[in-house]
Coordinates of C-alpha atoms in Angstrom, one line a residue:
M291 CA -28.5 6.6 2.5
A292 CA -30.3 3.8 0.6
F293 CA -28.3 0.6 1.1
V294 CA -28.4 -2.3 -1.4
P295 CA -29.6 -5.6 0.1
V296 CA -26.8 -8.2 -0.1
T297 CA -26.7 -11.9 -0.9
R298 CA -26.0 -14.5 1.7
A299 CA -22.5 -15.1 0.5
S300 CA -19.9 -13.0 2.4
V301 CA -22.6 -10.8 3.9
S302 CA -20.3 -9.3 6.4
D303 CA -17.8 -8.3 3.7
L304 CA -20.5 -6.6 1.6
V305 CA -21.9 -4.7 4.6
F306 CA -18.4 -3.7 5.5
G307 CA -17.6 -2.5 2.0
Q308 CA -20.7 -0.4 1.6
L309 CA -20.3 1.3 5.0
R310 CA -16.6 1.8 4.4
D311 CA -17.3 3.5 1.0
A312 CA -20.1 5.6 2.5
I313 CA -17.6 6.9 5.1
V314 CA -14.6 7.6 2.9
S315 CA -16.8 9.2 0.3
G316 CA -18.2 11.6 2.8
T317 CA -21.8 10.3 2.8
Y318 CA -21.3 9.9 6.5
R319 CA -19.2 12.8 7.9
T320 CA -16.8 13.0 10.8
D321 CA -18.7 12.8 14.1
D322 CA -21.9 11.5 12.4
N323 CA -23.6 8.6 14.1
L324 CA -24.2 5.5 12.0
P325 CA -27.6 3.9 12.2
G326 CA -28.0 1.3 15.0
E327 CA -27.3 -2.4 14.5
R328 CA -31.0 -3.2 14.2
E329 CA -31.6 -0.5 11.6
L330 CA -28.6 -1.5 9.5
A331 CA -29.6 -5.1 9.7
A332 CA -33.0 -4.2 8.3
A333 CA -31.5 -2.0 5.6
F334 CA -29.1 -4.7 4.4
Q335 CA -31.5 -7.5 5.0
V336 CA -28.9 -9.4 7.1
N337 CA -28.7 -10.6 10.6
R338 CA -27.2 -8.4 13.4
H339 CA -24.1 -10.6 13.7
A340 CA -23.0 -9.6 10.1
V341 CA -23.5 -6.0 10.9
R342 CA -21.6 -6.3 14.2
E343 CA -18.7 -8.0 12.4
A344 CA -18.6 -5.2 9.7
L345 CA -18.6 -2.5 12.4
R346 CA -15.7 -4.3 14.1
R347 CA -13.7 -4.2 10.9
L348 CA -14.5 -0.5 10.4
Q349 CA -13.2 0.2 13.9
Q350 CA -10.0 -1.7 13.2
L351 CA -9.4 0.5 10.1
G352 CA -9.9 3.6 12.2
L353 CA -13.1 4.7 10.5
V354 CA -15.5 4.5 13.4
R355 CA -15.5 4.3 17.2
V356 CA -17.9 1.6 18.5
S357 CA -19.1 2.3 22.1
Q358 CA -20.9 -0.5 24.0
G359 CA -24.5 0.5 24.4
D360 CA -24.0 3.8 22.6
A361 CA -24.0 5.1 19.0
T362 CA -21.2 4.2 16.5
R363 CA -19.5 7.5 15.7
V364 CA -17.7 8.2 12.4
L365 CA -14.0 9.2 12.7
D366 CA -12.0 11.3 10.3
W367 CA -10.1 8.8 8.3
R368 CA -7.4 11.4 7.5
V369 CA -6.6 11.4 11.2
H370 CA -7.3 7.8 12.4
A371 CA -6.8 5.5 9.4
G372 CA -3.6 3.9 8.2
L373 CA -2.3 2.2 5.1
D374 CA -4.7 -0.7 5.8
L375 CA -7.5 1.5 4.5
A376 CA -5.8 2.1 1.2
L377 CA -5.0 -1.6 0.9
S378 CA -8.7 -2.5 1.6
L379 CA -9.9 -0.1 -1.1
V380 CA -7.4 -1.2 -3.7
Q381 CA -8.3 -4.9 -3.1
S382 CA -11.9 -4.1 -3.6
G383 CA -11.3 -2.1 -6.8
D384 CA -12.4 1.2 -5.1
V385 CA -10.2 4.2 -4.5
L386 CA -9.8 6.7 -1.8
P387 CA -11.3 10.2 -2.6
V388 CA -7.8 11.5 -3.1
A389 CA -6.8 12.2 -6.7
T390 CA -3.1 12.1 -6.0
L391 CA -3.1 8.8 -4.0
V392 CA -0.8 6.9 -6.4
R393 CA 1.6 9.8 -6.6
D394 CA 1.5 10.2 -2.8
M395 CA 2.3 6.5 -2.3
M396 CA 5.2 6.7 -4.7
D397 CA 6.5 9.7 -2.8
M398 CA 6.4 7.6 0.4
R399 CA 8.0 4.7 -1.3
A400 CA 10.9 7.0 -2.4
C401 CA 11.4 8.4 1.1
I402 CA 11.5 5.0 2.7
G403 CA 13.7 3.5 0.0
V404 CA 16.3 6.3 0.2
D405 CA 16.8 6.0 3.9
A406 CA 16.6 2.2 3.8
A407 CA 19.4 2.1 1.3
R408 CA 21.5 4.4 3.5
L409 CA 20.8 2.2 6.6
C410 CA 21.5 -1.0 4.6
A411 CA 24.9 0.3 3.6
R412 CA 25.7 1.0 7.2
R413 CA 24.2 -2.1 8.9
A414 CA 24.0 -5.0 6.6
D415 CA 26.3 -8.0 7.2
E416 CA 28.4 -9.5 4.4
A417 CA 25.9 -12.2 3.6
V418 CA 23.1 -9.6 3.0
R419 CA 25.5 -7.5 0.9
E420 CA 26.2 -10.4 -1.3
Q421 CA 22.5 -11.2 -1.6
I422 CA 21.9 -7.7 -2.8
R423 CA 24.7 -8.0 -5.4
R424 CA 23.2 -11.2 -6.7
A425 CA 19.7 -9.8 -6.7
A426 CA 20.8 -6.8 -8.8
E427 CA 22.4 -9.1 -11.3
D428 CA 19.3 -11.3 -11.4
F429 CA 17.3 -8.1 -12.0
A430 CA 19.6 -7.0 -14.8
A431 CA 19.4 -10.4 -16.6
L432 CA 15.7 -10.0 -17.1
A433 CA 15.9 -6.8 -19.2
P434 CA 14.0 -5.7 -21.2
D435 CA 11.1 -7.8 -19.8
L436 CA 9.4 -5.1 -17.7
P437 CA 6.8 -7.3 -15.9
A438 CA 9.6 -9.7 -14.8
M439 CA 11.9 -6.9 -13.9
G440 CA 9.1 -5.4 -11.8
E441 CA 8.9 -8.6 -9.7
A442 CA 12.7 -8.8 -9.4
N443 CA 12.8 -5.2 -8.4
I444 CA 10.5 -5.9 -5.4
A445 CA 12.8 -8.9 -4.5
L446 CA 15.9 -6.6 -4.6
W447 CA 14.3 -4.0 -2.4
R448 CA 13.1 -6.6 0.1
H449 CA 16.8 -7.6 0.6
I450 CA 17.6 -3.9 1.1
L451 CA 14.8 -3.3 3.6
R452 CA 15.9 -6.3 5.6
G453 CA 19.5 -5.3 5.5
G454 CA 18.6 -1.9 6.8
G455 CA 17.2 -3.4 9.9
N456 CA 14.2 -1.0 10.3
T457 CA 11.1 -3.0 11.1
A458 CA 8.8 -0.1 10.6
Y459 CA 10.2 0.5 7.1
L460 CA 9.8 -3.2 6.2
L461 CA 6.2 -3.3 7.3
A462 CA 5.4 -0.1 5.3
F463 CA 7.1 -1.7 2.3
N464 CA 4.9 -4.8 2.7
S465 CA 1.9 -2.5 2.6
L466 CA 3.1 -0.7 -0.4
V467 CA 3.6 -3.8 -2.5
A468 CA 0.9 -6.1 -1.1
G469 CA -2.4 -6.2 -2.9
A470 CA -1.1 -4.3 -5.9
L471 CA -0.8 -1.1 -3.8
A472 CA 1.3 1.8 -5.3
V473 CA 4.3 -0.1 -6.8
G474 CA 2.3 -3.0 -8.1
K475 CA -0.7 -0.8 -9.0
V476 CA 1.5 1.3 -11.4
P477 CA 2.0 -1.0 -14.5
P478 CA 5.7 -1.7 -15.0
Q479 CA 5.5 -0.1 -18.5
R480 CA 4.9 3.2 -16.8
R481 CA 8.0 2.6 -14.6
A482 CA 10.2 1.9 -17.6
A483 CA 12.7 4.8 -16.8
E484 CA 13.3 3.3 -13.4
L485 CA 13.2 -0.4 -14.2
L486 CA 15.4 -0.2 -17.4
D487 CA 18.1 1.7 -15.5
V488 CA 20.1 -1.5 -15.0
T489 CA 23.3 0.5 -14.4
G490 CA 21.7 2.5 -11.7
H491 CA 20.5 -0.7 -9.9
R492 CA 24.0 -2.1 -10.1
R493 CA 25.5 1.1 -8.7
L494 CA 23.0 1.0 -5.9
A495 CA 24.0 -2.6 -5.1
E496 CA 27.7 -1.8 -5.2
A497 CA 27.3 1.3 -3.0
I498 CA 25.5 -0.8 -0.4
A499 CA 28.0 -3.7 -0.7
E500 CA 30.9 -1.3 -0.2
G501 CA 29.3 0.5 2.7
R502 CA 29.0 3.9 1.0
A503 CA 25.8 5.0 2.7
D504 CA 25.5 8.5 1.1
D505 CA 26.1 7.2 -2.4
A506 CA 23.6 4.4 -1.8
A507 CA 21.0 7.0 -0.7
E508 CA 21.6 9.2 -3.7
Q509 CA 21.4 6.3 -6.2
A510 CA 18.2 5.1 -4.5
R511 CA 16.8 8.6 -4.9
A512 CA 17.6 8.7 -8.6
L513 CA 15.9 5.4 -9.2
L514 CA 12.8 5.9 -7.1
T515 CA 12.1 9.4 -8.4
A516 CA 12.4 8.5 -12.0
P517 CA 9.5 10.0 -14.0
L518 CA 6.6 7.8 -14.9
T519 CA 5.5 7.5 -18.5
A520 CA 2.0 8.4 -19.5
P521 CA -0.6 5.7 -18.9
T522 CA -1.8 3.8 -22.0
R523 CA -5.1 2.2 -22.8
K524 CA -3.6 -1.2 -22.1
D525 CA -2.3 0.0 -18.7
S526 CA -5.8 1.1 -17.7
R527 CA -7.0 -2.5 -18.3
A528 CA -4.2 -4.0 -16.3

């Protein structure tokens, strides 16, 4: 692969980005060996420290295995990588070679949200239940301002995730909304069916506040599986 020489600013980031993209795009396949540090440094026209730092970050993402004194072996990202890889790609403006990634992340969001609502109805204390009620009303008051409602929606769900008491769900939620991943990446205009269902959000908050776990789960499912509207030219520029 012919690498592009990089500028002196953020050289490690640029080396990392090119190697990451070469791996997830299949230019380097699972079990391939990357070129050695010296060869990579020459190809990128950077020092070996920048290459070493880039390889360390690739290893943290689960894309390679670096062995001291041995070759750096490419791993199968479908087996070893986590949500951090998707976040890294979204932040850089790149995409995973999976055509259904946004759909898949929205599916994951729905699965987590449904169970989180159920757990919150069972576990939340009175203070959290009241916070959720207020957050639902704050959300409703913003209609029909979809961008503002999108932000308030994240705030409401953060209360629900915390009330559910599942740390793994909370961390996954953070990955889903950080860096414009999935929820944020989909423009609020495309989520109009979900966001403008003010009554549904109030019902969700009431079910949680009253401890009706099954009702909370079903209401969450209805909201989080609402159909997306077709993307517009304006959305594609967002």
